[in-house]
PDB file of C-alpha atoms in Angstrom:
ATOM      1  CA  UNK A   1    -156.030 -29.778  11.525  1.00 76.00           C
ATOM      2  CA  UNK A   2    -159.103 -27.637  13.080  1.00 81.00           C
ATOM      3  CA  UNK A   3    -158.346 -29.951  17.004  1.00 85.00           C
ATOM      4  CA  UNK A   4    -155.009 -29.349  17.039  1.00 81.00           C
ATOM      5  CA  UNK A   5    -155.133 -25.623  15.663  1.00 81.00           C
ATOM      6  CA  UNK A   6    -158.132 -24.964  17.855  1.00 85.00           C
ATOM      7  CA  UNK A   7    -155.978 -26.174  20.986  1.00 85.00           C
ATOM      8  CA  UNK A   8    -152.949 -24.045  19.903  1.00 81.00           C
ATOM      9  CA  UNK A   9    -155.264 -20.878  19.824  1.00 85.00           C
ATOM     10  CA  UNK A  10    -156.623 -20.997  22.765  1.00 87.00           C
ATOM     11  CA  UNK A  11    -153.678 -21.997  24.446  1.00 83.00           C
ATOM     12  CA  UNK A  12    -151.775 -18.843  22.661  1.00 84.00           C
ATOM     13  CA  UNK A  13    -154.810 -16.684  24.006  1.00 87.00           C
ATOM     14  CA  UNK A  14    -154.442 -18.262  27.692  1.00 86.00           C
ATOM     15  CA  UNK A  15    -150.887 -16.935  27.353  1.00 83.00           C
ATOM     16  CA  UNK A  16    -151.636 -13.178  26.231  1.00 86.00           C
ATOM     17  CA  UNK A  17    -154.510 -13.386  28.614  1.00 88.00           C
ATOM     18  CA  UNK A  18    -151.705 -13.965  31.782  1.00 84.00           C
ATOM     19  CA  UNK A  19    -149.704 -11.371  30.342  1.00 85.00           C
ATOM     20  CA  UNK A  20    -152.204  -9.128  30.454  1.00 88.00           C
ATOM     21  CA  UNK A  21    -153.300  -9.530  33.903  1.00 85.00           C
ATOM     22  CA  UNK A  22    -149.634  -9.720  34.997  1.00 82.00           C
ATOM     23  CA  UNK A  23    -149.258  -6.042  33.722  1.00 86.00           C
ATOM     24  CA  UNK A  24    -152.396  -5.379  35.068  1.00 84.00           C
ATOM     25  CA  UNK A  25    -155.024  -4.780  32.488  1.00 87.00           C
ATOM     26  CA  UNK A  26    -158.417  -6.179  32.116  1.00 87.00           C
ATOM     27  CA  UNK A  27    -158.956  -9.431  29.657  1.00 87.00           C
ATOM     28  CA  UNK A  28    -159.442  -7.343  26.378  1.00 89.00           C
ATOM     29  CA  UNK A  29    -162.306  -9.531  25.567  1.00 92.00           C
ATOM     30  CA  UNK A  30    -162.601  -7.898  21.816  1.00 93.00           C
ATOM     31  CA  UNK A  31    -158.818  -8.482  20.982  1.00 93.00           C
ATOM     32  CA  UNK A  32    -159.440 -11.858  22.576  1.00 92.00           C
ATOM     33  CA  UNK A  33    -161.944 -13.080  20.259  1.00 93.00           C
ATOM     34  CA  UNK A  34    -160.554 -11.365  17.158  1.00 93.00           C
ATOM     35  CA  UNK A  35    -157.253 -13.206  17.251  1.00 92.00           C
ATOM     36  CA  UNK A  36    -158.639 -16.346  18.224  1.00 92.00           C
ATOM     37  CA  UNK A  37    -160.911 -15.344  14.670  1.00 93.00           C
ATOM     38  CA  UNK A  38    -157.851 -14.317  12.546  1.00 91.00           C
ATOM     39  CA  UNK A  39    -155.889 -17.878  13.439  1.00 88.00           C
ATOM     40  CA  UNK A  40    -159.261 -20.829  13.089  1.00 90.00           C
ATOM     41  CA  UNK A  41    -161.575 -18.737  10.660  1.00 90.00           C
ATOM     42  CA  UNK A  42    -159.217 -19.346   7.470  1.00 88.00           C
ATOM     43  CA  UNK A  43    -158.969 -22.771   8.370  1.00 86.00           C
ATOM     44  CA  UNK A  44    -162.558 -23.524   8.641  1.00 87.00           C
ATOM     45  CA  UNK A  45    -162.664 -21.948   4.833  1.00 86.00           C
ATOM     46  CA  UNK A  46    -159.356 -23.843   4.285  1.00 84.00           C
ATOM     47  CA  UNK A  47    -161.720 -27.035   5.090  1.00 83.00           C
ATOM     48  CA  UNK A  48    -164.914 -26.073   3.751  1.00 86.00           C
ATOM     49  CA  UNK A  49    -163.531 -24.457   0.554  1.00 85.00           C
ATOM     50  CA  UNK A  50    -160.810 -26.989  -0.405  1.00 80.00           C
ATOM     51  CA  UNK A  51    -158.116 -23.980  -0.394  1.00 78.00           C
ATOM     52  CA  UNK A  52    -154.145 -25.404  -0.290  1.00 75.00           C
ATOM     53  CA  UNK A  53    -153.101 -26.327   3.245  1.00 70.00           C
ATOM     54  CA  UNK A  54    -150.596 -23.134   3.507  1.00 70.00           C
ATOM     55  CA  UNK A  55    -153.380 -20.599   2.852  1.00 76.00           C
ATOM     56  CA  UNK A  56    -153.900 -20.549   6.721  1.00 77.00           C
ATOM     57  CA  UNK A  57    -150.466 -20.154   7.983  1.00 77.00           C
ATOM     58  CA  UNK A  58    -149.768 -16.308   7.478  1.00 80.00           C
ATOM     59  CA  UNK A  59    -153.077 -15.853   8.940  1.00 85.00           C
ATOM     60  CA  UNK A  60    -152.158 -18.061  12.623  1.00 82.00           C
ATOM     61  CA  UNK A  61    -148.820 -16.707  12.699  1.00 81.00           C
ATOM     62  CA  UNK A  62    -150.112 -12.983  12.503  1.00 85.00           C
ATOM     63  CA  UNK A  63    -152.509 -14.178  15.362  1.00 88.00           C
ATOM     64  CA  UNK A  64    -149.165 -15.360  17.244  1.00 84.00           C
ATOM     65  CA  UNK A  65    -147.557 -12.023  15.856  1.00 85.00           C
ATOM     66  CA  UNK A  66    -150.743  -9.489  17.435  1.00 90.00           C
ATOM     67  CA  UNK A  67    -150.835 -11.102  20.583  1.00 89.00           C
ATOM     68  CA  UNK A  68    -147.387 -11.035  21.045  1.00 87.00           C
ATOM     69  CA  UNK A  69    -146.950  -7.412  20.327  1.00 91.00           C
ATOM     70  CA  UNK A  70    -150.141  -6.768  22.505  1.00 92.00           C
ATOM     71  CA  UNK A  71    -148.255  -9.148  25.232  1.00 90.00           C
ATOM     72  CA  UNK A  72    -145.362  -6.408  24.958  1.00 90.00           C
ATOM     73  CA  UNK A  73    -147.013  -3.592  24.909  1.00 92.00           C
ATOM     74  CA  UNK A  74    -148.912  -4.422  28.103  1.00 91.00           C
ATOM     75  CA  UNK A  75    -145.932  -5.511  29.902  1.00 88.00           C
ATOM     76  CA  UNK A  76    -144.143  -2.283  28.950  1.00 90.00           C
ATOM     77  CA  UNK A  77    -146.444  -0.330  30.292  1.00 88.00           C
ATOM     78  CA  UNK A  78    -147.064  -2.200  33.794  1.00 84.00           C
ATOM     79  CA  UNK A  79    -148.422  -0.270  36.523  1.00 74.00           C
ATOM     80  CA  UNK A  80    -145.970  -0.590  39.714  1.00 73.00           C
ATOM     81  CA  UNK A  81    -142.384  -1.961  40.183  1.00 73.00           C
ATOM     82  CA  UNK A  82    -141.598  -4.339  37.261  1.00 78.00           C
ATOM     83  CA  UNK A  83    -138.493  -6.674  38.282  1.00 72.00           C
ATOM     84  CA  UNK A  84    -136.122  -9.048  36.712  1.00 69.00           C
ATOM     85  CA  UNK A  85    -138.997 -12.067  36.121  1.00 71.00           C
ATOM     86  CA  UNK A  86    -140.945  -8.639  34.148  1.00 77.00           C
ATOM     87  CA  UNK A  87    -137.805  -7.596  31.990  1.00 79.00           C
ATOM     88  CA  UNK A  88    -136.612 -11.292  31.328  1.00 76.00           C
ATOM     89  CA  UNK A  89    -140.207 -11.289  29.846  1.00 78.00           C
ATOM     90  CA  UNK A  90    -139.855  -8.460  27.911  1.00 83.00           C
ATOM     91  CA  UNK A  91    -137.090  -9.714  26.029  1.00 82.00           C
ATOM     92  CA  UNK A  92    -138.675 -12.831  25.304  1.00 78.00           C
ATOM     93  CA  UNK A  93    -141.034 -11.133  23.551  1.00 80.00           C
ATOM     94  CA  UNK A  94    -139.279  -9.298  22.136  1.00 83.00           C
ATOM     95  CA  UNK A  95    -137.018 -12.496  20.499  1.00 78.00           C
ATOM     96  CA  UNK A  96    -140.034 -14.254  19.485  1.00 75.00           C
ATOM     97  CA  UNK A  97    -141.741 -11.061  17.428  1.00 77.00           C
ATOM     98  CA  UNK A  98    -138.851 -11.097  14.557  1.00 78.00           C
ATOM     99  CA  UNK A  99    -139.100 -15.126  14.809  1.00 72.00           C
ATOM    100  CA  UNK A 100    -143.268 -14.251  14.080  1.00 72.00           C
ATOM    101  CA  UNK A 101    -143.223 -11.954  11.306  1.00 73.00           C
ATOM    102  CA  UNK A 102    -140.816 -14.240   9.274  1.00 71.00           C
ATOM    103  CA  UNK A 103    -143.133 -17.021   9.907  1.00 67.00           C
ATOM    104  CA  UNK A 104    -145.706 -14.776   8.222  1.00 66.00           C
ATOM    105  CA  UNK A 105    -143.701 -13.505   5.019  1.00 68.00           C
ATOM    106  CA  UNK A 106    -142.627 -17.504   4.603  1.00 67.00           C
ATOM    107  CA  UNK A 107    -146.406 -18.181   5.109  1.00 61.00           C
ATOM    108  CA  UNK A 108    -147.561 -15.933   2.821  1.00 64.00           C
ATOM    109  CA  UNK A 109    -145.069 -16.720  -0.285  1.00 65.00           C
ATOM    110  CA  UNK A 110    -146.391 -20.255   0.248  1.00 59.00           C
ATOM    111  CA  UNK A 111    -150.228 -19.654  -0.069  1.00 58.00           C
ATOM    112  CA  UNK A 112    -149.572 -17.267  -2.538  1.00 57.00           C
ATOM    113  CA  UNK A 113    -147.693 -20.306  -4.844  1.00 55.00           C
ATOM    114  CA  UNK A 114    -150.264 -21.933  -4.660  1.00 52.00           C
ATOM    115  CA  UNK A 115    -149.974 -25.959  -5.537  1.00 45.00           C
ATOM    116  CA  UNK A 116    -146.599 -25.466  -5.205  1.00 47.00           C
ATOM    117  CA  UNK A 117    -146.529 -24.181  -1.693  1.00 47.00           C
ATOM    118  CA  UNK A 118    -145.684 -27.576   0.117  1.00 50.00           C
ATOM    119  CA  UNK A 119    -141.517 -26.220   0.160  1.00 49.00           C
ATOM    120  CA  UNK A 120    -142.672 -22.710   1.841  1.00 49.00           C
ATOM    121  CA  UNK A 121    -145.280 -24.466   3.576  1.00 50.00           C
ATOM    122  CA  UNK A 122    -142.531 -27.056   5.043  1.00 53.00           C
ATOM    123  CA  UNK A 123    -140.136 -24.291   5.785  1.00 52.00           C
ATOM    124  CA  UNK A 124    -142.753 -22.287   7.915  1.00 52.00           C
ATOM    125  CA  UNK A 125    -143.327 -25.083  10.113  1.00 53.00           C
ATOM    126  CA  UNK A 126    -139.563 -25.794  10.508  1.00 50.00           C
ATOM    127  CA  UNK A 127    -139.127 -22.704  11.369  1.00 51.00           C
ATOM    128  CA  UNK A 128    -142.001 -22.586  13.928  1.00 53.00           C
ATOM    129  CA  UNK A 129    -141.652 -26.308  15.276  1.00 51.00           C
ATOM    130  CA  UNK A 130    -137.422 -25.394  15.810  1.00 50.00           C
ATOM    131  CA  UNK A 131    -137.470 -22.115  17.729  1.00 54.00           C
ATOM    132  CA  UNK A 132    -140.919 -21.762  19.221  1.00 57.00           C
ATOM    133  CA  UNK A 133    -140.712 -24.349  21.926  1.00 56.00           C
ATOM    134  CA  UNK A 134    -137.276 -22.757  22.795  1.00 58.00           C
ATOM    135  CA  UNK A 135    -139.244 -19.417  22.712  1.00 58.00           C
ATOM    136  CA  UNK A 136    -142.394 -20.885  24.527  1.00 61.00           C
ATOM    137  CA  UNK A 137    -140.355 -22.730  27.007  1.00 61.00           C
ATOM    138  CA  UNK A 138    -138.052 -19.110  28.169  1.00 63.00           C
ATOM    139  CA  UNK A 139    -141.385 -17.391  28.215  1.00 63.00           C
ATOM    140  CA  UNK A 140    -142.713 -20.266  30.350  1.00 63.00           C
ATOM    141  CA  UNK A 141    -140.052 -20.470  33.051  1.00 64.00           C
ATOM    142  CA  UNK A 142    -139.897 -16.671  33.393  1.00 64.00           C
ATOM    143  CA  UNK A 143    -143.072 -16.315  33.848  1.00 65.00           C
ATOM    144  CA  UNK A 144    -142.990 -19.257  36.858  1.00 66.00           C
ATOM    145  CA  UNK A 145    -139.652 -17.091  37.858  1.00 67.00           C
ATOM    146  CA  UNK A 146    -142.154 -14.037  37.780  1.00 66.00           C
ATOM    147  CA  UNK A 147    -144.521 -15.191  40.190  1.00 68.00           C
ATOM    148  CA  UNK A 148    -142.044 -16.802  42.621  1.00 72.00           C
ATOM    149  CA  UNK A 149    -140.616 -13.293  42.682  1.00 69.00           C
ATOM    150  CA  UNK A 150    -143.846 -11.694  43.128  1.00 71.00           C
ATOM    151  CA  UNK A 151    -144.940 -14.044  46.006  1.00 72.00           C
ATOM    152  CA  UNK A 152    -141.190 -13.378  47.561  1.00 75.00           C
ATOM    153  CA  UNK A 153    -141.712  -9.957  47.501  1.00 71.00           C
ATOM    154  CA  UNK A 154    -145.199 -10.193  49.015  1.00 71.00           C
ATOM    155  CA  UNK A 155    -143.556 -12.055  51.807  1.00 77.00           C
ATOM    156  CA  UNK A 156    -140.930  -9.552  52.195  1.00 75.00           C
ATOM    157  CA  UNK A 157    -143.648  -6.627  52.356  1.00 76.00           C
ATOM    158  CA  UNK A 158    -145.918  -8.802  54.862  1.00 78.00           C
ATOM    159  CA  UNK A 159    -142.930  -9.210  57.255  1.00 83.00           C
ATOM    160  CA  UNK A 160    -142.524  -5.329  57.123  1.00 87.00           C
ATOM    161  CA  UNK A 161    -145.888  -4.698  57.236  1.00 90.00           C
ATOM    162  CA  UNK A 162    -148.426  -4.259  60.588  1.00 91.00           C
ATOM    163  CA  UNK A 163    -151.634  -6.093  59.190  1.00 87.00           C
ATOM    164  CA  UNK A 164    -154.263  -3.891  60.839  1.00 91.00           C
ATOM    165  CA  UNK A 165    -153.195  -0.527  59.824  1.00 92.00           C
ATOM    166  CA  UNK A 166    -150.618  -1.354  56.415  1.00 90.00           C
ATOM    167  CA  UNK A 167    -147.779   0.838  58.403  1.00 93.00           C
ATOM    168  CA  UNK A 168    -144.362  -0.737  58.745  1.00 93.00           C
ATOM    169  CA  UNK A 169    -144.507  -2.758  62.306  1.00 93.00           C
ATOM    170  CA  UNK A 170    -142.242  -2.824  65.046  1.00 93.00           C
ATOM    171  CA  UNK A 171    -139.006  -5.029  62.934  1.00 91.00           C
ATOM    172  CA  UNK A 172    -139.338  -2.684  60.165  1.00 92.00           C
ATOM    173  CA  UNK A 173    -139.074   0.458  62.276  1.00 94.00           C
ATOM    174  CA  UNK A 174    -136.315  -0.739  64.467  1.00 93.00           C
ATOM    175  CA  UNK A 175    -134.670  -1.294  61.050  1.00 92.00           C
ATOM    176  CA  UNK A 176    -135.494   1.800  59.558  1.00 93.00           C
ATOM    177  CA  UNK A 177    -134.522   3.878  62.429  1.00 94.00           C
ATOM    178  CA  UNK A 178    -131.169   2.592  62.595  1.00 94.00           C
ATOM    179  CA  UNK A 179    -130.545   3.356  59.239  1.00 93.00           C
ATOM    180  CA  UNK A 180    -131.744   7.182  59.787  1.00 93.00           C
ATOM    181  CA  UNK A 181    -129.575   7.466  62.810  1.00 94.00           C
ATOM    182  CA  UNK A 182    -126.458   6.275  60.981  1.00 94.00           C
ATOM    183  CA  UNK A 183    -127.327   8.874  58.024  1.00 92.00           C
ATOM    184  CA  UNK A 184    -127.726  11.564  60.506  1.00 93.00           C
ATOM    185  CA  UNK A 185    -124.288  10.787  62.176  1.00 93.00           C
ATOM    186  CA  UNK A 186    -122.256  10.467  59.312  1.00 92.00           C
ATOM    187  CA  UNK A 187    -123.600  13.547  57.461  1.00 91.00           C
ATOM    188  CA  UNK A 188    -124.342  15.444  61.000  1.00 92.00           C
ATOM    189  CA  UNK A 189    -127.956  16.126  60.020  1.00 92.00           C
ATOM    190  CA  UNK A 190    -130.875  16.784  62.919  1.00 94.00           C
ATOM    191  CA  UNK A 191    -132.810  13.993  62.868  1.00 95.00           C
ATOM    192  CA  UNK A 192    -136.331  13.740  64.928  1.00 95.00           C
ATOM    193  CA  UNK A 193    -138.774  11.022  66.260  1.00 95.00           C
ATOM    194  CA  UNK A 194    -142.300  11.833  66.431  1.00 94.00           C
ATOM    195  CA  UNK A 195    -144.029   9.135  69.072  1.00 94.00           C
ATOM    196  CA  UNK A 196    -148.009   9.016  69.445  1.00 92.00           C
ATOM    197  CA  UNK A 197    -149.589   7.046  71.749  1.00 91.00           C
ATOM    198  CA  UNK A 198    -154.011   6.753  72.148  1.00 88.00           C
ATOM    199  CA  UNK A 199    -154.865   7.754  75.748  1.00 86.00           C
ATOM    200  CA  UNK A 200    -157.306   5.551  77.368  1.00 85.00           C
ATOM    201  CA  UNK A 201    -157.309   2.823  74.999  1.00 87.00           C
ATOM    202  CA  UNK A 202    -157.488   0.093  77.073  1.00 87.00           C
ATOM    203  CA  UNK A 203    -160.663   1.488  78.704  1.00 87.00           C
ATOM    204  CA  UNK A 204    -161.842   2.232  74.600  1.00 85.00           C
ATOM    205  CA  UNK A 205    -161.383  -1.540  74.076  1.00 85.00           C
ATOM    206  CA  UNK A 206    -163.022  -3.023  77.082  1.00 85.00           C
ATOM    207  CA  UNK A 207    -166.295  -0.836  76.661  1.00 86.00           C
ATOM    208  CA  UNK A 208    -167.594  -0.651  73.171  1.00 86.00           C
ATOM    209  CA  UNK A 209    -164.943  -4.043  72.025  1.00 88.00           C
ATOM    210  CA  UNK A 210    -162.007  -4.545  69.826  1.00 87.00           C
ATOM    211  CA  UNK A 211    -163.441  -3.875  66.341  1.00 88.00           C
ATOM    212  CA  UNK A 212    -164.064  -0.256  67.609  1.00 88.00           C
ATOM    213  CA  UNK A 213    -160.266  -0.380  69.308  1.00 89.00           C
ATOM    214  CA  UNK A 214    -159.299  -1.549  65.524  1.00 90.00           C
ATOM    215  CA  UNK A 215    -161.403   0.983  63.887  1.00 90.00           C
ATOM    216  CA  UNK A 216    -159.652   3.622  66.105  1.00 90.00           C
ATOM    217  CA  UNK A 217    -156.323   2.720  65.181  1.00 92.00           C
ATOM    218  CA  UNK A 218    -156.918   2.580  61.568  1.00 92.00           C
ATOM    219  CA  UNK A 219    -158.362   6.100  61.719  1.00 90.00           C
ATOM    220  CA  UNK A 220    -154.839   7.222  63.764  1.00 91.00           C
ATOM    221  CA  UNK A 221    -152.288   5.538  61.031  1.00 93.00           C
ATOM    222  CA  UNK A 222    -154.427   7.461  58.344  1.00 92.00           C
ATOM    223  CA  UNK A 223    -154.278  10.586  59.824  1.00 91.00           C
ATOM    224  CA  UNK A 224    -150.465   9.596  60.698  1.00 91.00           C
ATOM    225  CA  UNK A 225    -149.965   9.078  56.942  1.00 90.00           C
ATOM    226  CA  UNK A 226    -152.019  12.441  55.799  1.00 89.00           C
ATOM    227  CA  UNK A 227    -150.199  14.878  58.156  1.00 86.00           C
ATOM    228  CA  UNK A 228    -146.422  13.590  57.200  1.00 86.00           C
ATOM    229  CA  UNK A 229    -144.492  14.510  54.336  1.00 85.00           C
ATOM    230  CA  UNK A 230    -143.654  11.622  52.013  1.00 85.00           C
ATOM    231  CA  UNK A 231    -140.184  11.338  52.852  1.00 88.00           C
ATOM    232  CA  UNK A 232    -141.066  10.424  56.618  1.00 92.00           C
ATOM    233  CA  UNK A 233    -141.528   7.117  58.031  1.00 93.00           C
ATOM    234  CA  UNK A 234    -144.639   6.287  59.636  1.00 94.00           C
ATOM    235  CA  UNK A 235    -145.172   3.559  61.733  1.00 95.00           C
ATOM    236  CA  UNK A 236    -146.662   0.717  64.541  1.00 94.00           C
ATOM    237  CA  UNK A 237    -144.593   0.106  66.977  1.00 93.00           C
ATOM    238  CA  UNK A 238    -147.127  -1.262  69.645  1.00 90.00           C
ATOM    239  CA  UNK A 239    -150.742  -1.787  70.919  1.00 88.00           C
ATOM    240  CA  UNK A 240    -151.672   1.999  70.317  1.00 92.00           C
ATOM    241  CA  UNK A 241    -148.361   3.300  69.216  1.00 94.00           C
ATOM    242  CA  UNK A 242    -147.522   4.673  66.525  1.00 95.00           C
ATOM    243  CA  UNK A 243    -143.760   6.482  65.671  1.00 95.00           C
ATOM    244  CA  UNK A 244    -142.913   9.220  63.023  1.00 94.00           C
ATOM    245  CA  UNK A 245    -139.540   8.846  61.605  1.00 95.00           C
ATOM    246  CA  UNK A 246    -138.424  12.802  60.411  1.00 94.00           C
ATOM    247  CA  UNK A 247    -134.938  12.986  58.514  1.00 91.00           C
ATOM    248  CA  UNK A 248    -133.558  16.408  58.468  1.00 92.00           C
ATOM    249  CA  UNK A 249    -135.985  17.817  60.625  1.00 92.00           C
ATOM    250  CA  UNK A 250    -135.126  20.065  63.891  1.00 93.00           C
ATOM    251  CA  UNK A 251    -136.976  19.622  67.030  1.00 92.00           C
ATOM    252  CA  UNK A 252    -139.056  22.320  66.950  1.00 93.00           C
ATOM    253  CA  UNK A 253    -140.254  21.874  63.334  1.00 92.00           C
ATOM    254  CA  UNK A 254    -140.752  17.945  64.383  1.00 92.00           C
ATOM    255  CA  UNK A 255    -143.105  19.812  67.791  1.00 93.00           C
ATOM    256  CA  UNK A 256    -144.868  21.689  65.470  1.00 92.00           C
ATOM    257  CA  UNK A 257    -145.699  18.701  63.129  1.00 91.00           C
ATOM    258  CA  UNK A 258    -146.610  16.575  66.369  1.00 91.00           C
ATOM    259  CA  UNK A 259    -149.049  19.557  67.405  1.00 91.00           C
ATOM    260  CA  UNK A 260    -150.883  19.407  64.370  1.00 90.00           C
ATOM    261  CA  UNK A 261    -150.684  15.785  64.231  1.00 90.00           C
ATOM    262  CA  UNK A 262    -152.489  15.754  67.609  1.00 89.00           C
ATOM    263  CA  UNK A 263    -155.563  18.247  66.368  1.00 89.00           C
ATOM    264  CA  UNK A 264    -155.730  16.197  63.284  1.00 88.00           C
ATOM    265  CA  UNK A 265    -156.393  13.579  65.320  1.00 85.00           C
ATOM    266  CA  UNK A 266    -158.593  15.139  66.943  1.00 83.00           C
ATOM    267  CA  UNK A 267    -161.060  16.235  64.230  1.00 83.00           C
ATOM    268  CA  UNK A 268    -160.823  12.796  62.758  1.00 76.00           C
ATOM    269  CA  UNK A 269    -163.940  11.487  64.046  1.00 67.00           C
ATOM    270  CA  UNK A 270    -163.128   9.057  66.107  1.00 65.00           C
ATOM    271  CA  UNK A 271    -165.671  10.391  69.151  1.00 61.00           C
ATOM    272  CA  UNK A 272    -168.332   9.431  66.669  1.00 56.00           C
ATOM    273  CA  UNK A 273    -166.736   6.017  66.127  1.00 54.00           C
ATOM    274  CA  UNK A 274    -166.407   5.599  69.972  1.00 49.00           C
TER     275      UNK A 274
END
């Protein structure tokens, strides 16, 4: 009884513990160790104490209950984009809490009748052993969905993304300024491009090496980022070119942004790199 309860604890705790670092928290080491606590410590005192075999079920299916809610909670509040594999998770949950806390009622009316507890006792594990591998199994291939979604969106953001300086690269652009210019013709809003190019950077590379070169351009896509409003569209579109995407944005507003784009520059330290 201890083996396989032990096994199902820790596995239950391996599952919050996922959930929890899906939605981005730390491993809540104290909430960790208290329901593994609240599910094997009445056991042990089941065994030890010759107490009726129901007297621990209440106490693992409130284990199964706490984790789960913690589980929720976590997910509910997930930092960042949550998407279908997140929600389908969610709802899961969600099922399997209602499914918990009548395990727990049925668990306690059977350790609280005592020797007569084996009917209670029976119908808690029925109703465990019949929906919680349906429940366990969901939660299982949603969270497998979860992570193929994640790593397809991480694909999907690496093929928009230049690796050195985390911009959107040349695909991305070409992509994105389409889409601008077709807004700005069917609406007949000013639309303006913003191009920067590093002067001499060939002759930067060749004399004090790449990594400086890198360093430079990193230093240029920050200060690209820093001096545009958040609805413009920064990005790579070459060696040491960068491009400025500006919806609704005249020509000489855009002049005046490239100007103090260009000072920015400028005063970003980048003599003291070179």
């Amino acid at each position: 009884l201890l083996i396989v309860n032990g096994t199902a604890a820790i596995g239950a705790s391996a599952l919050w513990t996922g959930f929890w670092l899906r939605a981005g928290w730390r491993i809540q080491w104290p909430l960790l160790l208290s329901l593994l606590a609240l599910w094997l410590a009445p056991i042990v005192a089941m065994l030890v104490l010759g107490l009726p075999r129901a007297t621990h079920i209440p106490f693992a299916t409130a284990s199964v209950g706490l984790g789960l809610v913690s589980s929720l909670w976590a997910l509910l509040g997930k930092q960042g984009t949550k998407n279908a594999a997140d929600y389908a998770l969610i709802t899961w949950l969600a099922l399997a809490l209602p499914v918990s806390a009548a395990a727990v009622f049925i668990g306690m009316s059977s350790a609280g009748a005592g020797a007569g507890a084996g009917a209670g006792a029976n119908t808690a594990l029925v109703l465990y052993a019949g929906v919680a591998p349906t429940l366990c199994t969901g939660i299982g291939l949603f969270t497998l969905l979860g992570f193929t979604l994640d790593a397809i969106t991480d694909s999907v953001e690496l093929a928009r993304t230049d690796g050195l300086t985390g911009l959107l690269n040349r695909r991305a652009f070409d992509s994105e300024l389409g889409t601008a210019v077709a807004m700005a013709e069917r609406y007949q809003r000013e639309l303006s491009l913003v191009i920067v190019d590093v002067d001499h950077f060939k002759a930067l590379n060749d004399s004090y090496g790449h990594p400086t070169g890198d360093a430079v351009l990193r230093i240029v896509a920050r200060t690209l980022v820093e001096s545009a409003r958040r609805v413009d569209v920064p990005a790579r579109i070459g060696g040491e070119e960068f491009a400025l995407i500006l919806a609704d944005t005249p020509s000489a507003a855009a002049l005046r942004l490239a100007e103090r784009l260009r000072q920015a520059i400028m005063r970003s330290g980048i003599d003291e790199i070179s």
